[in-house]
Coordinates of C-alpha atoms and ligand atoms in Angstrom, one line a residue:
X1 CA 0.0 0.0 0.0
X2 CA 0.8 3.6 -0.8
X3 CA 2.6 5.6 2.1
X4 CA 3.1 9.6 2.5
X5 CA 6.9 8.3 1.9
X6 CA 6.1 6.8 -1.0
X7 CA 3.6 7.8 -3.5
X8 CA 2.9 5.0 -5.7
X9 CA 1.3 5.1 -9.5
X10 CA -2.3 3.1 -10.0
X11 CA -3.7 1.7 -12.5
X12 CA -7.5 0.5 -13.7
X13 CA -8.4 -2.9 -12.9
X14 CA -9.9 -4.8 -15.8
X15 CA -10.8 -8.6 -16.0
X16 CA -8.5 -8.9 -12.7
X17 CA -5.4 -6.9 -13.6
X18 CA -4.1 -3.8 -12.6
X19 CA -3.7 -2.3 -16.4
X20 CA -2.4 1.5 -17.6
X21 CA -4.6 3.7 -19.6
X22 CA -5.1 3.2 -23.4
X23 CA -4.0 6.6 -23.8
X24 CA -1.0 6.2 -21.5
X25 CA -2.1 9.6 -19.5
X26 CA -2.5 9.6 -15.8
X27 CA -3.4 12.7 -13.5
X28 CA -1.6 14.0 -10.1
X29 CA -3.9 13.2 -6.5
X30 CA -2.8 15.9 -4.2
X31 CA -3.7 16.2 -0.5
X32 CA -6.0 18.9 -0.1
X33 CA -5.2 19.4 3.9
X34 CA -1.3 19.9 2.2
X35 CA -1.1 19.8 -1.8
X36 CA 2.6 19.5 -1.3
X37 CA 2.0 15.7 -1.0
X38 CA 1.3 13.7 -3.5
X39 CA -1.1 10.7 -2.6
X40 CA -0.4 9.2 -6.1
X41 CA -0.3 9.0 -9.3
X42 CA -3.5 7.4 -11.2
X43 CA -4.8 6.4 -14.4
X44 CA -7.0 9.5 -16.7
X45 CA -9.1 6.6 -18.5
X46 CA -11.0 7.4 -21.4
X47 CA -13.5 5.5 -23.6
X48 CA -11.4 2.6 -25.3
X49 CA -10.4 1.4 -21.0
X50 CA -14.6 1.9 -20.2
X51 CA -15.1 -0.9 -23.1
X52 CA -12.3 -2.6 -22.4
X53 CA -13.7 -2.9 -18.2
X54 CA -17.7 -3.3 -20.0
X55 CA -16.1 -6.2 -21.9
X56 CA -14.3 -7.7 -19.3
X57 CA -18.0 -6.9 -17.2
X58 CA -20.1 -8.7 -19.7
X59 CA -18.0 -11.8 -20.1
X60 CA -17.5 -12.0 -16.5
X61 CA -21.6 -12.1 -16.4
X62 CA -22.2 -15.4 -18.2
X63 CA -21.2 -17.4 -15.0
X64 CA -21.4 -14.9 -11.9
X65 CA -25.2 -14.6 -12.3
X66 CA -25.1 -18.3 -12.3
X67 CA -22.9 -18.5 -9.0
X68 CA -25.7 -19.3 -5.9
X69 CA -25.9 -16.2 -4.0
X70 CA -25.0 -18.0 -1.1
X71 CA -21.6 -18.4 -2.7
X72 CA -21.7 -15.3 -3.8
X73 CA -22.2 -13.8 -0.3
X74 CA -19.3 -15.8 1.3
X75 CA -16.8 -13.5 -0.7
X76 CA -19.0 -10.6 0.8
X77 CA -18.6 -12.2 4.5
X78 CA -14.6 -12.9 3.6
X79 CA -14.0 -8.6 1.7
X80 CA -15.9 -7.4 5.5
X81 CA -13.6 -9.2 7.4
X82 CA -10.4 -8.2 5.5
X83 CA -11.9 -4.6 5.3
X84 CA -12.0 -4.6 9.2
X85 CA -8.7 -5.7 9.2
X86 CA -7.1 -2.9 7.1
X87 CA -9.8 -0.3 8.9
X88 CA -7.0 2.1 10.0
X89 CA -4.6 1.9 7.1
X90 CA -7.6 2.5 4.8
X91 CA -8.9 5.2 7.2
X92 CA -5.8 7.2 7.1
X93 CA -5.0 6.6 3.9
X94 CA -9.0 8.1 3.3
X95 CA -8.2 11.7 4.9
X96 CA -5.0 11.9 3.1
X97 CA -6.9 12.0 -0.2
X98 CA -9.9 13.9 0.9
X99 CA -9.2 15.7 4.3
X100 CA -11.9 15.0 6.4
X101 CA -10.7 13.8 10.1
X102 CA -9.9 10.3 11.1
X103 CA -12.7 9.7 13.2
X104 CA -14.8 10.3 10.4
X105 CA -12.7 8.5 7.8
X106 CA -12.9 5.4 10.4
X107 CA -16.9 6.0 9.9
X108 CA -16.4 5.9 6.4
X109 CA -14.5 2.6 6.4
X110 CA -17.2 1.8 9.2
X111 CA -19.9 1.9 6.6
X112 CA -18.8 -0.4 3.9
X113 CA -17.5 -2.8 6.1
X114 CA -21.6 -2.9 7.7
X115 CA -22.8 -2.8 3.9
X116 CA -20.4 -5.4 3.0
X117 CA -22.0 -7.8 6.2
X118 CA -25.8 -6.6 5.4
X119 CA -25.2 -7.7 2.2
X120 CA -23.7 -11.0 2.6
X121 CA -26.4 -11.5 4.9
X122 CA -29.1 -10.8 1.7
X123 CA -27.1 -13.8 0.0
X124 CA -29.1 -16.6 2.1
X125 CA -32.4 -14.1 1.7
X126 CA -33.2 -12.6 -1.7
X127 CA -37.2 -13.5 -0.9
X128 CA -39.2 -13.8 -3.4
X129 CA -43.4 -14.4 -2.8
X130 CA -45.0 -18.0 -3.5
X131 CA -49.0 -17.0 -3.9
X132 CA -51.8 -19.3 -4.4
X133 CA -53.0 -18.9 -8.2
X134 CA -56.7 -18.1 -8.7
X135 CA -56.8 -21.4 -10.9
X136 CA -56.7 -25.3 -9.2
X137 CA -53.6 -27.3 -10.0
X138 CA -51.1 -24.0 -10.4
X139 CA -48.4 -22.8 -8.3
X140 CA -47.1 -18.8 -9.0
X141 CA -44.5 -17.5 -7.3
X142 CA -41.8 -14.5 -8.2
X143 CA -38.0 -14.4 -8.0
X144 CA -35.8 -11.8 -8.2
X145 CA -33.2 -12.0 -11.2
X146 CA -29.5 -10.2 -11.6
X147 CA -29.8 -8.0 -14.9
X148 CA -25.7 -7.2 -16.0
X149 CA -23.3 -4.8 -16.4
X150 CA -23.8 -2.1 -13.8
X151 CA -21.8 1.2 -14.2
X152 CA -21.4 3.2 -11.2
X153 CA -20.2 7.2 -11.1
X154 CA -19.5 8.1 -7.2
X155 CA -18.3 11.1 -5.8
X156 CA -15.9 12.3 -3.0
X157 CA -17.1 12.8 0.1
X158 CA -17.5 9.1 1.1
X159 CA -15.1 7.8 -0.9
X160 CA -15.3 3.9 -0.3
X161 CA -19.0 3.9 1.7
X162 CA -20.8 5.0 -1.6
X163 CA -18.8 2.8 -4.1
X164 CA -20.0 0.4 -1.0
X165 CA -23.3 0.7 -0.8
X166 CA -23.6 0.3 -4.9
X167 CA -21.5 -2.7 -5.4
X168 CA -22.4 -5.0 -2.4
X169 CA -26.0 -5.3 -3.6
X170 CA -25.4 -5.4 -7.3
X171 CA -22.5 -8.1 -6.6
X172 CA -24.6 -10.2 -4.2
X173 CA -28.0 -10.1 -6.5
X174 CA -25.1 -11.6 -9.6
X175 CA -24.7 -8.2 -11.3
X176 CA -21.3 -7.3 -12.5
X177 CA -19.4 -3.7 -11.7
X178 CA -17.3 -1.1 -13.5
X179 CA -17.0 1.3 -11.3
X180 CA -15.5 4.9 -12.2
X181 CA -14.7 6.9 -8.7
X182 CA -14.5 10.8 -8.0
X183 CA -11.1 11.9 -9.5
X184 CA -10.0 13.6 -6.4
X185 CA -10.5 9.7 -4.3
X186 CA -9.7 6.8 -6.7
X187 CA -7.1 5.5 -3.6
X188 CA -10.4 4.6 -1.9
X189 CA -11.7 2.3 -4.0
X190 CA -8.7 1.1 -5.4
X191 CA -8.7 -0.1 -1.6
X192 CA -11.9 -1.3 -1.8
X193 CA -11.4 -3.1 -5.3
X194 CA -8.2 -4.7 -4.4
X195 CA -10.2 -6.4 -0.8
X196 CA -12.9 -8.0 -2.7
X197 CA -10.3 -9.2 -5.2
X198 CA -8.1 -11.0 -2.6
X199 CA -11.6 -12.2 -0.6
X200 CA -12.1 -14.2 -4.0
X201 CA -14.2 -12.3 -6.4
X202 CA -13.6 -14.2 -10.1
X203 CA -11.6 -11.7 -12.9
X204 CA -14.1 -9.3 -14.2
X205 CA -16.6 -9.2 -11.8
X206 CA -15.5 -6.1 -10.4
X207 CA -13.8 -3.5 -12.4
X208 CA -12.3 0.0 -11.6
X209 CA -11.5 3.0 -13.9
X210 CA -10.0 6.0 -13.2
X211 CA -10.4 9.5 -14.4
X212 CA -12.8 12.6 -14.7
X213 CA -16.4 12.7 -15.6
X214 CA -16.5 13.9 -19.2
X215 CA -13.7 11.3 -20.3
X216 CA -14.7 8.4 -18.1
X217 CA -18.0 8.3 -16.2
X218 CA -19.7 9.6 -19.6
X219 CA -18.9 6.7 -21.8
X220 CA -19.5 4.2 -19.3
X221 CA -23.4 5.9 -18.4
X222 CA -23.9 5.7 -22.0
X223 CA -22.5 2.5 -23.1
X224 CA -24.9 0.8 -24.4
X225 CA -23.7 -2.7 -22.6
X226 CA -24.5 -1.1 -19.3
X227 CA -28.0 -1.9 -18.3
X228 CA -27.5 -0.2 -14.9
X229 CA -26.5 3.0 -14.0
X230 CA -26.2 4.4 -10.9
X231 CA -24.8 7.7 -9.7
X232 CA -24.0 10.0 -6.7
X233 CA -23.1 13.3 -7.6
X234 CA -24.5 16.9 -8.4
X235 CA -27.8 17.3 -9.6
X236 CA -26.6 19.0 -12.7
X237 CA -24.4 15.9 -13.8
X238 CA -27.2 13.9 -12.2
X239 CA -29.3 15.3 -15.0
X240 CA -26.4 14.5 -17.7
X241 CA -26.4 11.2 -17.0
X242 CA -30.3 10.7 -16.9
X243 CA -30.7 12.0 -20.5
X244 CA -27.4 9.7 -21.4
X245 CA -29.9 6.5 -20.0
X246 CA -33.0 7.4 -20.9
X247 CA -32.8 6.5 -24.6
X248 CA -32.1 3.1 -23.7
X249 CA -34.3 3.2 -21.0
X250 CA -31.5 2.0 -18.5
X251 CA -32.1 1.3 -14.7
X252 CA -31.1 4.7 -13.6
X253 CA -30.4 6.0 -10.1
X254 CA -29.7 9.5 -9.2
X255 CA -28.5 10.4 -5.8
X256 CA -27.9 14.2 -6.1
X257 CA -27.7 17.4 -3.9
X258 CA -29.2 18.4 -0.7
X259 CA -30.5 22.3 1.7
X260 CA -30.9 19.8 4.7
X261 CA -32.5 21.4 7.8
X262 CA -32.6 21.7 11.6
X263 CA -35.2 23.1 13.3
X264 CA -35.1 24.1 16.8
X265 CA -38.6 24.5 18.2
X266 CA -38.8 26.6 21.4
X267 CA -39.4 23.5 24.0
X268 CA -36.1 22.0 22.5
X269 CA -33.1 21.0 24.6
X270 CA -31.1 24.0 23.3
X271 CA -27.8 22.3 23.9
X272 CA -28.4 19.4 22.2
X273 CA -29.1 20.9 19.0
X274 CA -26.2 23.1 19.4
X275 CA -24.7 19.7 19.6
X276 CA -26.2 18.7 16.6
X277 CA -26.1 21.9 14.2
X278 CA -22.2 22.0 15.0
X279 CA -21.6 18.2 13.7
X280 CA -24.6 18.4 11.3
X281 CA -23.5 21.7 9.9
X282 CA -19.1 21.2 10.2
X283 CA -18.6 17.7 9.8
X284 CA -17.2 16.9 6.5
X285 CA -16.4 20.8 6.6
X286 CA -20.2 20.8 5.2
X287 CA -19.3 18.6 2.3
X288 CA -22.0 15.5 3.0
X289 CA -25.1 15.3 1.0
X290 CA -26.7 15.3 4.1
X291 CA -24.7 18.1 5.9
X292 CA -27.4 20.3 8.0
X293 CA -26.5 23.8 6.1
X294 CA -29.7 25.4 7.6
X295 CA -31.1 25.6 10.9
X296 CA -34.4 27.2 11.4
X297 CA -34.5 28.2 15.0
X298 CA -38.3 29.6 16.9
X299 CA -38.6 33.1 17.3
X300 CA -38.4 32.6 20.8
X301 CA -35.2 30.6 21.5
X302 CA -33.7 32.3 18.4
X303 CA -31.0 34.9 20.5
X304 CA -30.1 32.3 23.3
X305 CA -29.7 29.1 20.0
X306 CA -27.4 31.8 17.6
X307 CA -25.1 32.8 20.8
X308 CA -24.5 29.6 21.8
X309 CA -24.2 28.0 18.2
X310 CA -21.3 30.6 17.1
X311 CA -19.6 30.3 20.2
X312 CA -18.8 26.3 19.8
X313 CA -18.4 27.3 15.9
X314 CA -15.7 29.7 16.9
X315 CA -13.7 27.2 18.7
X316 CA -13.8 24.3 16.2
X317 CA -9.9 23.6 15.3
X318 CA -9.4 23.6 11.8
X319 CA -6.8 21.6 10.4
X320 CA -5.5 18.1 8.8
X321 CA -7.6 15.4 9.9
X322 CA -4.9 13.4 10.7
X323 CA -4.0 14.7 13.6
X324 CA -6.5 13.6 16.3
X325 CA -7.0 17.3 18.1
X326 CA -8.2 18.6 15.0
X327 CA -12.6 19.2 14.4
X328 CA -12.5 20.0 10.6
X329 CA -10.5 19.3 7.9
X330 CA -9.8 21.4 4.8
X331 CA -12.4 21.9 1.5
X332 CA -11.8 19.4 -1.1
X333 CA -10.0 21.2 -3.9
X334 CA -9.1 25.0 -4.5
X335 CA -12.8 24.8 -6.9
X336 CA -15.0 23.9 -3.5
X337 CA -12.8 26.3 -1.9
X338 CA -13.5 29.2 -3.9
X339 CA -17.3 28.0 -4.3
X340 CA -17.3 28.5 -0.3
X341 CA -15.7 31.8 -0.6
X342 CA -18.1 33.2 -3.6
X343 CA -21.2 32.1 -1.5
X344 CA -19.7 34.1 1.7
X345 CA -19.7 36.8 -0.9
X346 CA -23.3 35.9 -2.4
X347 CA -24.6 35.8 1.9
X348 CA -23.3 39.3 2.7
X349 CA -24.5 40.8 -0.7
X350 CA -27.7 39.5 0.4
X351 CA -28.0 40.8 3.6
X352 CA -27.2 38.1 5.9
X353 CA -25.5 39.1 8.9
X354 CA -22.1 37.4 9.0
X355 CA -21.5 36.0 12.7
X356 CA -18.5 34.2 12.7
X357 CA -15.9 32.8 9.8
X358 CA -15.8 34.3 6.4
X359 CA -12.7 33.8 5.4
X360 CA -10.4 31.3 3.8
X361 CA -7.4 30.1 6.4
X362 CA -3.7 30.8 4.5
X363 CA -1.3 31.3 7.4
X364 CA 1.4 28.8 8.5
X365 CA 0.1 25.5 8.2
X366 CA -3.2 26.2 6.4
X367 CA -0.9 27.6 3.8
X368 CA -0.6 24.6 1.3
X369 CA -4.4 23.2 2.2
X370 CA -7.7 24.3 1.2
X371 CA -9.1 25.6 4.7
X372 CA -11.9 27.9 5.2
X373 CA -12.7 29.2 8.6
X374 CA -16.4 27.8 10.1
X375 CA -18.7 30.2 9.0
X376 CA -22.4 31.1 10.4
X377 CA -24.8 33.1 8.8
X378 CA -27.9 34.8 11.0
X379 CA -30.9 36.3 10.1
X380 CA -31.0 34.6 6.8
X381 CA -34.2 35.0 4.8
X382 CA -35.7 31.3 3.3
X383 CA -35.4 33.2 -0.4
X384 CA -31.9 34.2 0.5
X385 CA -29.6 32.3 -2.3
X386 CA -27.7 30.8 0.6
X387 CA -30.6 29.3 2.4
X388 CA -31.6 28.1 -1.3
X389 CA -28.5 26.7 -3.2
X390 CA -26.1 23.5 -1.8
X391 CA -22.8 25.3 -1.1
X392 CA -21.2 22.2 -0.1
X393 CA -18.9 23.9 2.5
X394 CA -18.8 25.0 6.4
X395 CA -21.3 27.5 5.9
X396 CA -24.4 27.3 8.0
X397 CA -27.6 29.7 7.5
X398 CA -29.6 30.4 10.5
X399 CA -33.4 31.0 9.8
X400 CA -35.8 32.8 12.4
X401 CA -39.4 30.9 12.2
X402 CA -42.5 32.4 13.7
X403 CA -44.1 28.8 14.8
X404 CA -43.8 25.1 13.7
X405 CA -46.0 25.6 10.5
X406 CA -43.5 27.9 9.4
X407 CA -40.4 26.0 10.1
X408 CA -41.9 23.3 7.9
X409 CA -43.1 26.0 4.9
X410 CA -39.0 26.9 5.2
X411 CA -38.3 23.1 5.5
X412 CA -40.1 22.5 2.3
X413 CA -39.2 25.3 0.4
X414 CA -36.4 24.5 -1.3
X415 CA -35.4 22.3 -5.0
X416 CA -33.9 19.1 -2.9
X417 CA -35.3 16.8 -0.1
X418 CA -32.5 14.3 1.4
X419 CA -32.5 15.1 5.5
X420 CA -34.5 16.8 7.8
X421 CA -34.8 17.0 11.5
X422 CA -36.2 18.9 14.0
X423 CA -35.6 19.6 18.3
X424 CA -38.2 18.5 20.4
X425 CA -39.7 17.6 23.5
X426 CA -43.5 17.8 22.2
X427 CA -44.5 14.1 21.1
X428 CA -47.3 16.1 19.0
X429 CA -45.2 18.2 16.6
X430 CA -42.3 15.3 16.4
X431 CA -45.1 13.4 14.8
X432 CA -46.4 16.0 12.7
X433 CA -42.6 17.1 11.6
X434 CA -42.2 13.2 10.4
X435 CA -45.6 13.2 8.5
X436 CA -45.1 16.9 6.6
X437 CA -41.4 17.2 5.9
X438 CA -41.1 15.9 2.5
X439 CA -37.7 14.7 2.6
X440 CA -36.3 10.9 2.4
X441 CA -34.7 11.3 5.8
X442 CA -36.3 12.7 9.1
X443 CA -34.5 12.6 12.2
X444 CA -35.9 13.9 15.9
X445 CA -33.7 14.8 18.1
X446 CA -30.6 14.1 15.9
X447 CA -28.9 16.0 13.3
X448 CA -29.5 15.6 9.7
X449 CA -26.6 12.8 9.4
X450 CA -26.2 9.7 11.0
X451 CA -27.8 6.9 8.0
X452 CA -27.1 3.3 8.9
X453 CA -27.4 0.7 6.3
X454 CA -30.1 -1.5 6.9
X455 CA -32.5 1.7 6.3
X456 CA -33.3 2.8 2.6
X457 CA -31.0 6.1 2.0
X458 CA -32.3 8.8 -0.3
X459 CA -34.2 12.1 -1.1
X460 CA -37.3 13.7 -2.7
X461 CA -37.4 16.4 -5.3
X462 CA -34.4 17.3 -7.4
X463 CA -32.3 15.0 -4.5
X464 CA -33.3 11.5 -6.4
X465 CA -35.3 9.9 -9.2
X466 CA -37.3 7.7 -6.4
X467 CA -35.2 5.0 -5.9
X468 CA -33.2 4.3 -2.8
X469 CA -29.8 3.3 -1.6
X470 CA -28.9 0.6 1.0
X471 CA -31.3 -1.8 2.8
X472 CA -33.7 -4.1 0.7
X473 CA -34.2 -1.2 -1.5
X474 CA -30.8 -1.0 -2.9
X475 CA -31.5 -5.1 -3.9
X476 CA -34.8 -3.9 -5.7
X477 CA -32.9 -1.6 -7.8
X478 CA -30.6 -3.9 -8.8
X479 CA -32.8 -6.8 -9.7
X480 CA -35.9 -6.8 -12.0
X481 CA -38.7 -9.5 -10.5
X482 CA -39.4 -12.2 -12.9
X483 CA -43.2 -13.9 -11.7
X484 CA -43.1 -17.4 -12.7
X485 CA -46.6 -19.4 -13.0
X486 CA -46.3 -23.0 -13.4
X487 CA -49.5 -24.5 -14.2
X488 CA -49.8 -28.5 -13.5
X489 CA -53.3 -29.2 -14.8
X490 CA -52.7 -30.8 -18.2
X491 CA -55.3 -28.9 -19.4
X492 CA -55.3 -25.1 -20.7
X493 CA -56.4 -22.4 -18.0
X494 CA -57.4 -19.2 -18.8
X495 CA -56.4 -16.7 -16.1
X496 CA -59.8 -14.4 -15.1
X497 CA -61.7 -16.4 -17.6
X498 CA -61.7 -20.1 -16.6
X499 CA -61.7 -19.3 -12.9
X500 CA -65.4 -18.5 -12.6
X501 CA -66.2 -21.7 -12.6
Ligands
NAD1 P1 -20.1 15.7 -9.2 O1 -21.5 15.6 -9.8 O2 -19.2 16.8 -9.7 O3 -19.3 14.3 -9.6 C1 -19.8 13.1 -9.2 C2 -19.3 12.0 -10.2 O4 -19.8 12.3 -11.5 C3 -17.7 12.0 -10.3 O5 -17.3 10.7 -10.3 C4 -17.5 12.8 -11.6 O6 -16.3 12.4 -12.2 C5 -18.7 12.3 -12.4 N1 -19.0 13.2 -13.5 C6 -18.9 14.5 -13.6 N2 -19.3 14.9 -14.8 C7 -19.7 13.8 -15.5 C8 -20.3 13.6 -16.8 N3 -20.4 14.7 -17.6 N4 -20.6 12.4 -17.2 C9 -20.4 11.3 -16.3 N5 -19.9 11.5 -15.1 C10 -19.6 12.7 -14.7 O7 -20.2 15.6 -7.6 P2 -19.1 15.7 -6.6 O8 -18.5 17.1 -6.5 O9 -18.1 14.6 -6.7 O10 -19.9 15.4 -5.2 C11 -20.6 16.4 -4.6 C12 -22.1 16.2 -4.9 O11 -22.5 14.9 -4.6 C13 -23.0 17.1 -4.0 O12 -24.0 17.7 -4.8 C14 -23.6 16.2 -3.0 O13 -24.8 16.6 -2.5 C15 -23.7 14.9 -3.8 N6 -23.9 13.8 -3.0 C16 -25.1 13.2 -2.9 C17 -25.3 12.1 -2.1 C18 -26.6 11.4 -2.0 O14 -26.7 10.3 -1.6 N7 -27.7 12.1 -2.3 C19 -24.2 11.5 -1.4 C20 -22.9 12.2 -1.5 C21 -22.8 13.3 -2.4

């Protein structure tokens, strides 16, 4: 494995070797907490490696979807167990490619190892229904079936839990993978590639290319080999990528952006959503789907939420995530960075009151690294672009609401609808917040983040196309039921014809 010491070059894996580019180019990954260190060197693919990996995926097919899921889940059970074993190496190795702090890179990690189990687990399940028919002598009953080639775009923020929770279900249901990865974390799932590869996966089952989104993830959505696509990303490339599928009419599943919300009523235990705006709003440095970049706080409580909220903002220790005193590590790349910064710009333009943060971080250590301070706006109108638009950054908008109603109107208001949660102690309006906030994800009590994957993981609106991730519902997206009726009669039955007799 690749050290700081020594960064290594990688290369695609296609048909169960590690292979060089067509083209011969390769691209730079930098550390974004210090770009003087170069995490490695990896493979800029383009559409001659995509077919080559779809070939390699669709020969590979003929005899994996014939492998007994059962079989196919004990290579699962085997990739968790080595993944727990490499936990910390792939951890660190995690926040040296993206910058978010250990602890959370451990979660990361922490994630596909539990997708990996729940999966396995699905091996010995994969239920179908047995019915009785509506005719004598016939037995109907529906199974689910594996459908191919599934190509999978991911992006960076959870750079081996998403490439996770996409592959374990597609691998145990007999689907094969090429899997293209955010250019700024291939290291991730090379990591992730290379453990399901030693924990017995046959050549081709699994393959990984490299490179950006134009060159790479475009021809593999549109090949017209690959069946299955599924995506986490922006909603503007999620839209790219639905039009590339819909001629084909491809399995198609869109994870996009989020404007999650907390709201604070006024009966709330005011510490505990400081508590959770500061990890819902700063972990990740804002940069999760389901990152809680608004908090819509009652009139009442509003002074007493907003002084405490900027104080524990204030004292957040910026930094690289490797080192274990440090709260929140740096942006992703100079692009997000400068996003952040023209959005600070966008907030005071629009009136916002700046309360803490603002700024990017340059001196001494945040020098090489993309940092930006922890930055709350107050007195943020719902319309404000800020309180509309995902920034994707440490940059939290704090709403006044006149009453519950309200907070929900503001809740709602917006394009996406991943995460919502709201504070508090009134059994009634906890019930009412679950029923009326049209997102995929409603927490009480919590912040907006927290999924665990056994629970279907997805949004509403311009977030998703209405399928989910995780659970049973990531198996139903990648399987198509077949209904099988098997009629023992020796005689022809006509279904809803013959059965009135
Ligand atoms: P992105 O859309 O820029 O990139 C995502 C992936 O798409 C990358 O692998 C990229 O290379 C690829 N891509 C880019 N252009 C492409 C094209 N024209 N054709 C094919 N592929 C292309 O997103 P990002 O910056 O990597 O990630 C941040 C976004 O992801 C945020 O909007 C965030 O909310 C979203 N996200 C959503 C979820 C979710 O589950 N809803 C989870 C994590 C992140």
């Amino acid at each position: 494995m690749a050290t700081a010491a020594s960064p290594r070059v990688f290369k695609n894996f296609i048909n169960g070797e590690w292979v060089e580019s067509r083209s011969g180019k390769a691209y730079e990954n930098r550390n974004p907490a210090n770009t003087d260190e170069l995490v490695g060197i990896f493979v800029a693919s383009g559409s001659e490696d995509v077919n080559a990996a779809v070939d390699a995926a669709t020969e590979a097919y003929k005899s994996w979807r014939l492998v007994p899921a059962p079989k196919r889940a004990e290579i699962l059970y085997r990739a968790a167990e080595l993944l727990l074993q490499h936990k910390e190496e792939f951890s660190s190795d995690m926040t040296r490619e993206m910058g978010k702090v250990l602890a959370e890179t451990r979660g990361d990690v922490q994630e596909a190892i539990d997708m990996t189990y729940y999966m396995a687990g699905e091996g010995r399940r994969l239920f179908g229904q047995t019915t009785p028919s509506e005719l004598p002598n016939k037995f109907a009953m529906s199974a689910r079936q594996s459908i191919g080639v599934c190509g999978m775009i991911t992006p960076w923020n959870f750079p081996m839990a998403i490439p996770s929770w996409k592959m374990m279900p597609a691998l145990v249901s007999g689907n094969t993978v090429v899997l293209k990865p955010a250019e700024d974390t291939p290291l991730s799932s090379y990591h992730l590639v290379q453990i399901l590869m030693e924990a017995g996966l046959p050549n081709g089952v699994v393959n990984l290319v490299s490179g950006d989104g134009p060159n790479a993830g475009a021809p593999l959505a549109g090949h017209k080999d690959v069946p299955v696509v599924s995506f986490t990303g922006s909603t503007a490339v999620g839209r790219i990528i639905a039009e590339m599928c819909a001629p084909d009419f491809k399995h198609c599943s869109l994870e996009m952006g989020g404007k999650n919300i907390i709201i604070v009523m006024d009966d709330a235990n005011l510490e505990l959503a400081v508590d959770g705006a500061i990890w819902g709003g700063f972990g990740t440095t804002g940069q999760r789907c389901t990152a809680a970049s608004r908090v819509a706080v009652h009139k009442s409580v509003y002074g007493e939420f907003v002084s405490r909220f900027v104080a524990r903002a204030k004292k957040l220790r910026v930094g690289d995530g490797l080192d274990a005193t440090i709260d929140m590590g740096p942006c992703i790349n100079e692009q997000q960075l400068k996003t952040v910064m023209s959005y600070v710009e966008i907030g005071k333009a629009e009136g916002a009151k700046l309360l803490t943060g603002g700024n990017r971080l340059t001196s001494g250590a945040y020098a090489k690294g993309w940092f930006h301070e922890p930055t709350v706006f107050g007195d943020v109108a719902a319309n404000m672009r800020i309180a509309q638009e995902e920034i994707f950054g440490p940059v939290v908008s704090v709403i006044p609401v006149d009453n519950f109603e309200h907070a929900i109107e503001v809740a709602n208001g917006v394009p996406y609808g991943l995460s919502a949660s709201i504070y508090t102690r009134n059994v009634n309006l906890a019930f009412a917040a679950m029923r009326d906030l049209y997102t995929g994800i409603v927490y009480v009590n919590a912040p907006t983040i927290g999924a665990e994957t056994h629970l279907p993981f997805g949004g509403t609106k311009q977030t998703g196309n209405g399928h989910r991730e995780a659970a049973i519902a990531a198996i139903d997206f990648f399987t198509e039921w077949k209904t099988m009726y098997i009629d023992y009669s020796d005689k022809l039955q006509r279904a809803q014809i013959d059965n009135a007799e």
